[in-house]
Coordinates of C-alpha atoms and ligand atoms in Angstrom, one line a residue:
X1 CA -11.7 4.1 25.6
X2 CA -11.9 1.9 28.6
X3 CA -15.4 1.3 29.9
X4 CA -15.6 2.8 34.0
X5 CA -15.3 -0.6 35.3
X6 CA -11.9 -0.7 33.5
X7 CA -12.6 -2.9 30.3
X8 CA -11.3 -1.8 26.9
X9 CA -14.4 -1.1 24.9
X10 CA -15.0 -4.3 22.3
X11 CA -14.8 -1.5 19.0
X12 CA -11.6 0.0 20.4
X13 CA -10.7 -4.0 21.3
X14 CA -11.3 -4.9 17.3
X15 CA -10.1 -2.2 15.4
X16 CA -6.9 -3.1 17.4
X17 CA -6.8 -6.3 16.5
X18 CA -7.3 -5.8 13.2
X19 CA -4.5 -3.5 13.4
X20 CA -2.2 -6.3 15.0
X21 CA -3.1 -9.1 12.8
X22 CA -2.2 -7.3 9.4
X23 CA 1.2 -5.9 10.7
X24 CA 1.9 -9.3 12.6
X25 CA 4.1 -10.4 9.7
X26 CA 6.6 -7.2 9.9
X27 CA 10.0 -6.9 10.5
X28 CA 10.5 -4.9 13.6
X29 CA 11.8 -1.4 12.4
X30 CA 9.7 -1.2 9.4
X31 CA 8.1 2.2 8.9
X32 CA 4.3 1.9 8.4
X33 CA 2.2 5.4 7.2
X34 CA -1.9 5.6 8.3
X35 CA -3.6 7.4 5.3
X36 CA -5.5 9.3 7.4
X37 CA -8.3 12.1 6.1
X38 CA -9.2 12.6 9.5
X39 CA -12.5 11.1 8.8
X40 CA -14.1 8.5 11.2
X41 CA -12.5 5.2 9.7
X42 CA -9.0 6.6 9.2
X43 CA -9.3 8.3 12.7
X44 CA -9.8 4.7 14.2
X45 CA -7.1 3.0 12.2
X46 CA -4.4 6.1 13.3
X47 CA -5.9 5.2 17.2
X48 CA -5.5 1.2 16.5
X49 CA -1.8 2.1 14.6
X50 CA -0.3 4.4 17.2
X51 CA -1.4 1.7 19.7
X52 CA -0.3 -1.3 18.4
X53 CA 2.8 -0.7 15.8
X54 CA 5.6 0.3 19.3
X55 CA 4.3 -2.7 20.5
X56 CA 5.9 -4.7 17.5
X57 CA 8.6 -2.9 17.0
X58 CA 7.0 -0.7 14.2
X59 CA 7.4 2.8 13.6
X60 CA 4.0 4.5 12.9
X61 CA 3.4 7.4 10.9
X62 CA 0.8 9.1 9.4
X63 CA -0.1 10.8 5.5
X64 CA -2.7 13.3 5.0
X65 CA -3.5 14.2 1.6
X66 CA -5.3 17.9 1.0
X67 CA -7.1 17.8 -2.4
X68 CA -7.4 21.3 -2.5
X69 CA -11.1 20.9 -3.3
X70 CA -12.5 22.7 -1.1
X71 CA -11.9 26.5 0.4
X72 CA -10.8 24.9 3.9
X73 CA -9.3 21.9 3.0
X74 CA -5.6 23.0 3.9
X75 CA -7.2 23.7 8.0
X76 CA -9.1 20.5 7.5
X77 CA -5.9 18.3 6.6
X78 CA -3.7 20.6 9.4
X79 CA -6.6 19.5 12.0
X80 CA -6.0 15.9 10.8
X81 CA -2.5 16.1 10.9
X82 CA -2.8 17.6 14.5
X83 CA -4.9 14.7 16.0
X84 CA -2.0 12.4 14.5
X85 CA 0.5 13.9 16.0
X86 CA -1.4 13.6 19.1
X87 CA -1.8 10.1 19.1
X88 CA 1.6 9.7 19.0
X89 CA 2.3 9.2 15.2
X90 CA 5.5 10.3 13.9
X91 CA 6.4 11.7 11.1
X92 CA 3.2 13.1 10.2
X93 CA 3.2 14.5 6.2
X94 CA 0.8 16.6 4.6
X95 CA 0.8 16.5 1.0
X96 CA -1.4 19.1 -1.0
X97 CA -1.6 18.2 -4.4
X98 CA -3.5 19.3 -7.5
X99 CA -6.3 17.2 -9.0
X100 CA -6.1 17.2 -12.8
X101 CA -9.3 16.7 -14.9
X102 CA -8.6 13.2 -16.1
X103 CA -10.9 10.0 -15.1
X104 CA -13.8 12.5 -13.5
X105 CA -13.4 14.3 -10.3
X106 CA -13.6 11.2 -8.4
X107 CA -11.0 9.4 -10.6
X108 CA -9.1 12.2 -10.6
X109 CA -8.6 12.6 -6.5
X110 CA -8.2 9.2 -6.5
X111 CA -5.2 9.3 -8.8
X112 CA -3.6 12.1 -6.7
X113 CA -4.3 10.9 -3.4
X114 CA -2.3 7.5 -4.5
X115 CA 0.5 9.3 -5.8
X116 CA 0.9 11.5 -2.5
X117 CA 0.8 8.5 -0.8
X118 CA 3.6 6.5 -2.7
X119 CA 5.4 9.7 -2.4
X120 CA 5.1 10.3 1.7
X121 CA 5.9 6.0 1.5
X122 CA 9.3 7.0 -0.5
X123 CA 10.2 10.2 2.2
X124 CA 10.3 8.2 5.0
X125 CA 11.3 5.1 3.7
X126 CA 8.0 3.6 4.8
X127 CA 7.3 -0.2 3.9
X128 CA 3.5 0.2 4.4
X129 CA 0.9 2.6 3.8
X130 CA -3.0 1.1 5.7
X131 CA -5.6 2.1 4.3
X132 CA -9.0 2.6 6.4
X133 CA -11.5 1.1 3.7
X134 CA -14.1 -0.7 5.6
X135 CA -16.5 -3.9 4.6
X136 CA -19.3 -1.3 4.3
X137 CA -16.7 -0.1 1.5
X138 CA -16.6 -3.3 0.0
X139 CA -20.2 -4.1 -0.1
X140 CA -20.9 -0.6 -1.8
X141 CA -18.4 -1.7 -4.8
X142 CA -19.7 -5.3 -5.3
X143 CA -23.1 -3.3 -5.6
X144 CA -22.1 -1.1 -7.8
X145 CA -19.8 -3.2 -9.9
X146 CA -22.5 -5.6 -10.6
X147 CA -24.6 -2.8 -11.1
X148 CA -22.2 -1.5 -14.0
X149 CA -21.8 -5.0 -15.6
X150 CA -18.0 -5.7 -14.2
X151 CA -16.2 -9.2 -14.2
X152 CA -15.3 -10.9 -11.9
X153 CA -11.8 -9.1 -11.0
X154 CA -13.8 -6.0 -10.6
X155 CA -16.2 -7.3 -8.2
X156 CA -13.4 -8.9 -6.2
X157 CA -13.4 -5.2 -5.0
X158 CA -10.3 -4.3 -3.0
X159 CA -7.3 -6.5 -1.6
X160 CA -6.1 -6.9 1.8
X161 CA -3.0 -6.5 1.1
X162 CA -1.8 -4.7 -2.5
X163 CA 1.7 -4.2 -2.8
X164 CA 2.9 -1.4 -0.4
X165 CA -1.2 -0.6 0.5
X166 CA -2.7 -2.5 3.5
X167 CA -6.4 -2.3 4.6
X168 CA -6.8 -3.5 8.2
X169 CA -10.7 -3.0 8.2
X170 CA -12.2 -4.7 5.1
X171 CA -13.9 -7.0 7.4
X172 CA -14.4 -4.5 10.0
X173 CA -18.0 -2.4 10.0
X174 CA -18.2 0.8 9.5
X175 CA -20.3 0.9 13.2
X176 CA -17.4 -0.2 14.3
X177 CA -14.8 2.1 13.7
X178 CA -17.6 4.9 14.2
X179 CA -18.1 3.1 18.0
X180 CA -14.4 2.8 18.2
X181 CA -14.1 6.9 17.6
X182 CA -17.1 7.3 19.9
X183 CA -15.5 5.4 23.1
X184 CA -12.1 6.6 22.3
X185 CA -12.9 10.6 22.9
X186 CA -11.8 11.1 18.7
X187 CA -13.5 13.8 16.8
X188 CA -13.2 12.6 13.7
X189 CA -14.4 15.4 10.4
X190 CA -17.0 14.7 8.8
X191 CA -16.7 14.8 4.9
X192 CA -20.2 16.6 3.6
X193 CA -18.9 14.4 0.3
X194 CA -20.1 11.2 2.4
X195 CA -24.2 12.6 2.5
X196 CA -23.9 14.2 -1.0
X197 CA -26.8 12.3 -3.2
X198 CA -24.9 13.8 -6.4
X199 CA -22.7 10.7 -5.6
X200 CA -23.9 7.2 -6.7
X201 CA -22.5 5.8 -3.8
X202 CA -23.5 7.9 -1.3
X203 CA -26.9 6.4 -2.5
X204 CA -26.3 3.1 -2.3
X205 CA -24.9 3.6 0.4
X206 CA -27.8 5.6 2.3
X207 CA -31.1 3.9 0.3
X208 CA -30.1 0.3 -1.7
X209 CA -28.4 -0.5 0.8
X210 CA -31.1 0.0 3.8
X211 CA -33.6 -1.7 1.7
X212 CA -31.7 -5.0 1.3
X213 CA -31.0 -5.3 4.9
X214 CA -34.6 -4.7 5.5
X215 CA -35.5 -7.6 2.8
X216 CA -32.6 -9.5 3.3
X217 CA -31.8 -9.1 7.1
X218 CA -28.7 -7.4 8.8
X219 CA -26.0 -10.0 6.8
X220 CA -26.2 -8.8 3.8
X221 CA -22.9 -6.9 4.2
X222 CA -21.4 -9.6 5.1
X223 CA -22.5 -11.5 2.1
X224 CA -21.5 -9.1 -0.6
X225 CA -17.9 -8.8 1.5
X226 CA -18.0 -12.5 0.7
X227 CA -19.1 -12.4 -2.6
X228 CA -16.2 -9.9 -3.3
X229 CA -13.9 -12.6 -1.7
X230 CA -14.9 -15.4 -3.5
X231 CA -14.7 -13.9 -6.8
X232 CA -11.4 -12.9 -5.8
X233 CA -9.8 -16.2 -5.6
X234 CA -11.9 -17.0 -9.2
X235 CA -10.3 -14.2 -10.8
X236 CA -6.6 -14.7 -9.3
X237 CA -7.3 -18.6 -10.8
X238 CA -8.2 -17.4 -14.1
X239 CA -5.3 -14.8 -14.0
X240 CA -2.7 -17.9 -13.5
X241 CA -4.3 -19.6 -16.6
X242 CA -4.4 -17.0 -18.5
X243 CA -0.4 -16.3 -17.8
X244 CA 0.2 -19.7 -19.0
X245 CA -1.7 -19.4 -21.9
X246 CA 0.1 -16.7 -22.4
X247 CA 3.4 -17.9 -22.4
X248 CA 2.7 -20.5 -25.7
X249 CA 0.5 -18.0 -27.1
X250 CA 2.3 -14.5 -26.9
X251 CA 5.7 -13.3 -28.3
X252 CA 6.8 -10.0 -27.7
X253 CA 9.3 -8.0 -30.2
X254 CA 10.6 -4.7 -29.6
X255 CA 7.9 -2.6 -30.1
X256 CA 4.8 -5.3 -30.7
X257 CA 3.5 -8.1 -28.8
X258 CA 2.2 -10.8 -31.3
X259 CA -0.4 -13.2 -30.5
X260 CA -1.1 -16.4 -31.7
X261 CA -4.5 -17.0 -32.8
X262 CA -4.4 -20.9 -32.9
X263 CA -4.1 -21.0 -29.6
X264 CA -5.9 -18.2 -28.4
X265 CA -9.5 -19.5 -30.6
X266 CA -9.6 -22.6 -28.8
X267 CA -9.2 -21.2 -25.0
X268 CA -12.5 -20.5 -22.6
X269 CA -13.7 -16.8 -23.0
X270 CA -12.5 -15.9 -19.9
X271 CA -8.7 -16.8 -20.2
X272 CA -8.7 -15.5 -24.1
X273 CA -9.9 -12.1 -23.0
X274 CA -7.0 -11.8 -19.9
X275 CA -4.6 -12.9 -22.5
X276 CA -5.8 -10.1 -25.1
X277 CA -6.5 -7.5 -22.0
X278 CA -2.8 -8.4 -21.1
X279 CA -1.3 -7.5 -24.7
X280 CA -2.9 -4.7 -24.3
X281 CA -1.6 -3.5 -21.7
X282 CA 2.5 -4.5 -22.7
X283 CA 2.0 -2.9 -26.1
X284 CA 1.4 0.5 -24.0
X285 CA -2.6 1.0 -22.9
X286 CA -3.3 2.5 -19.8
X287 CA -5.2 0.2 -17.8
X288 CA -7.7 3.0 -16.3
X289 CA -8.2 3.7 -20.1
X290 CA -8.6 0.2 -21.3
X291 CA -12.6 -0.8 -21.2
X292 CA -14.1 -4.2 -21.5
X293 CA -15.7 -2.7 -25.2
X294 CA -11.9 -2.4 -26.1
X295 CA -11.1 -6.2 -25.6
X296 CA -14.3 -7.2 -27.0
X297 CA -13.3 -5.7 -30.2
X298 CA -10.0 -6.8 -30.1
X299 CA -11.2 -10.4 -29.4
X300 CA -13.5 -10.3 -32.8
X301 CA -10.7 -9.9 -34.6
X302 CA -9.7 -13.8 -33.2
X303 CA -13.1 -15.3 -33.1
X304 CA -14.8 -13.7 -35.9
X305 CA -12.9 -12.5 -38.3
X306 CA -15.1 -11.1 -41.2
X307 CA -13.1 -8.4 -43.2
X308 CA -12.6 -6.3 -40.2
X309 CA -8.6 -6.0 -39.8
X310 CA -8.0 -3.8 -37.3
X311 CA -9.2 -1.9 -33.8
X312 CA -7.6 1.6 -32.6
X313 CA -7.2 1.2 -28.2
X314 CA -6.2 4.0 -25.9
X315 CA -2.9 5.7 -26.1
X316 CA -2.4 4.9 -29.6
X317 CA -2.1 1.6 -29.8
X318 CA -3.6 -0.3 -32.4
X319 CA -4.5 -4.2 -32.3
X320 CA -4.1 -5.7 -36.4
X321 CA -4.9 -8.9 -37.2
X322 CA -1.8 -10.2 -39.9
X323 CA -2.1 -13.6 -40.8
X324 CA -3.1 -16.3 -38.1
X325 CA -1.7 -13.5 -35.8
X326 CA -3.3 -10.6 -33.5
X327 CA -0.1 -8.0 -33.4
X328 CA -0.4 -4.7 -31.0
X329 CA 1.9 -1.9 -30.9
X330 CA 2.4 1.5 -31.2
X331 CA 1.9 2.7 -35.2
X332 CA 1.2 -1.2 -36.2
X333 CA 0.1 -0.9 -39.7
X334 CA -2.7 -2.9 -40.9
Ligands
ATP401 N1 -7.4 13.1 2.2 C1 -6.9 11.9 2.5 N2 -5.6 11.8 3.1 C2 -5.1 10.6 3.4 N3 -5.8 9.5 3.3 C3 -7.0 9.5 2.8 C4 -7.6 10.7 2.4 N4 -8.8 10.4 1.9 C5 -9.0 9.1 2.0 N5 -7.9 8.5 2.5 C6 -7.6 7.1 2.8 O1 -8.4 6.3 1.9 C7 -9.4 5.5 2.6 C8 -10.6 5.5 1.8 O2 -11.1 6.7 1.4 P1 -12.6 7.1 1.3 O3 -12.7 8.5 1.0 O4 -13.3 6.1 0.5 O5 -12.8 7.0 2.9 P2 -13.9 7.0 3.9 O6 -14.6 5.6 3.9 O7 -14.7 8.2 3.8 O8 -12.9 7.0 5.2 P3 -12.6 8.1 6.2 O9 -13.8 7.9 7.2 O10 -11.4 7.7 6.9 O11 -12.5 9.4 5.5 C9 -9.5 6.3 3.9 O12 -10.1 5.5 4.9 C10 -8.1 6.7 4.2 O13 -7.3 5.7 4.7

């Protein structure tokens, strides 16, 4: 980790800081978790973490979550769960849990992974769980969001900070934490997932996103990190309208959220859409479940009401317009 003539290698140097910066604004004694898979990036963050958190006062554990997906994955997360404890972390959970079928394989790890982490949060009364995402990460899902026609929260891509999650690296490159393993003696696993061309993202990863830099030069990374960013900020704008909006447009009973469509035909696109997309979700849709094709619908029933009176939405809920109202609820008849 330290270079022979004694100086802390720069990637070891960054991912620490990184590290420091984002758990600056803790209390001393909080509990923080590393989600670690024992990959290259989590690796480097559980290094950074066991480093830097007694230094604040912290105490630093570590999750690791086995899937189950593959024949060795309970070795795999005991091997990760190992190096942890190694590097000082403590307590050090394993969680195995089952992956169900819904939202696709992907989705469905995911979903898992985030409830094994809120869980290992809960056991050890843990304030913080960091996340290893990288700004390689971020890049790959403004690509592909803009490549699957998202909005603008969508290609804000992932948060900083998210509630109890925390993601010291989103500006961090993935060279880095791979240089910060390297100089630190860390054998990180390597998930055959990550080379797998089955996996759109393991393609954009490994051939759109070469070709750009080659275009484009070596920024482009940075850019889409900052396109992600900037977006951000326009979609947390358009969320605060949209709650005001919301507040003269939108009544909510026991079982059905009304809303008004005098005010709603009159407001921007952008803010009607968050308003409807919000009813939604208080009259009992899933958000995973709710799709931009859904509040489309719903929103024809405001702007362009011609005979059709009503739109079925995830979970049961059904969106009627009655009168110069848009009502959603469970069983809403028509
Ligand atoms: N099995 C797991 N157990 C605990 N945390 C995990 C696990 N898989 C992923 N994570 C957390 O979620 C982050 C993002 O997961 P993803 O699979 O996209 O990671 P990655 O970029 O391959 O990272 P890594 O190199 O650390 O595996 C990881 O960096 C890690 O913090």
């Amino acid at each position: 980790m330290e270079s022979r003539r004694g100086r802390l290698h720069p990637a070891v140097a960054r991912t620490r800081e990184a590290v420091r910066a984002m758990l600056a604004d803790l209390p001393r004694d909080t509990t923080v978790l590393v989600a670690c898979s024992g990959g290259t990036d989590s690796l480097a963050l559980a290094a950074a973490t066991a480093f830097e958190a007694p230094k604040l006062g912290l105490q630093a554990g570590a999750v690791i979550v086995d899937h189950g997906l593959q024949s060795d994955s309970a070795q795999i997360a005991e091997t990760a769960a190992e190096q942890c404890r190694t590097l000082g972390l403590d307590p050090v959970h394993v969680k195995a849990v089952e992956v169900g079928a819904e939202g696709g394989p992907e989705g469905a790890a995911r979903t898992a992974r985030y409830d094994a982490l809120r869980d290992a949060a809960d056991e050890s009364a843990a304030d913080v769980v960091l996340l290893a995402h990288t700004r390689d990460d971020q890049a790959e899902t403004v690509l592909l969001g803009l490549a699957r026609g998202s909005g603008a929260r969508s290609l804000a891509g992932m948060a900083a900070v998210a509630g109890l999650l925390r993601r010291p690296f989103l500006e961090l490159p993935r060279a880095t934490t791979a240089a910060a393993c390297v100089a630190s003696g860390l054998r990180p696993w390597h998930d055959p997932h990550n080379d797998d061309p089955q996996y759109t993202r393991v393609r954009v990863r490994h051939e759109v996103l070469p070709i750009l830099e080659e275009a484009l030069g070596p920024g482009v990374l940075e850019a889409l990190a900052r396109t992600a960013g900037l977006l951000r900020a326009d979609a947390d704008a358009l969320d605060m309208l949209a709650a005001e909006l919301a507040e003269s447009a939108v009544r909510r009973t026991d079982d059905e959220v009304h809303c008004d469509v005098g005010v709603l035909e009159t407001a921007p696109d952008a803010i009607r859409t968050r308003v409807l997309r919000q009813a939604a979700l208080e009259a009992g849709c899933r958000a995973t479940d709710l799709t931009a094709g859904h509040i489309a619908a719903v929103d024809a029933l405001v702007t362009g009401w011609r005979g059709q009176r009503w739109i079925d939405l995830p979970q049961g809920v059904r969106a009627v317009r009655r009168g110069g109202f848009i009502v959603l609820g469970i069983d809403v008849t028509g």
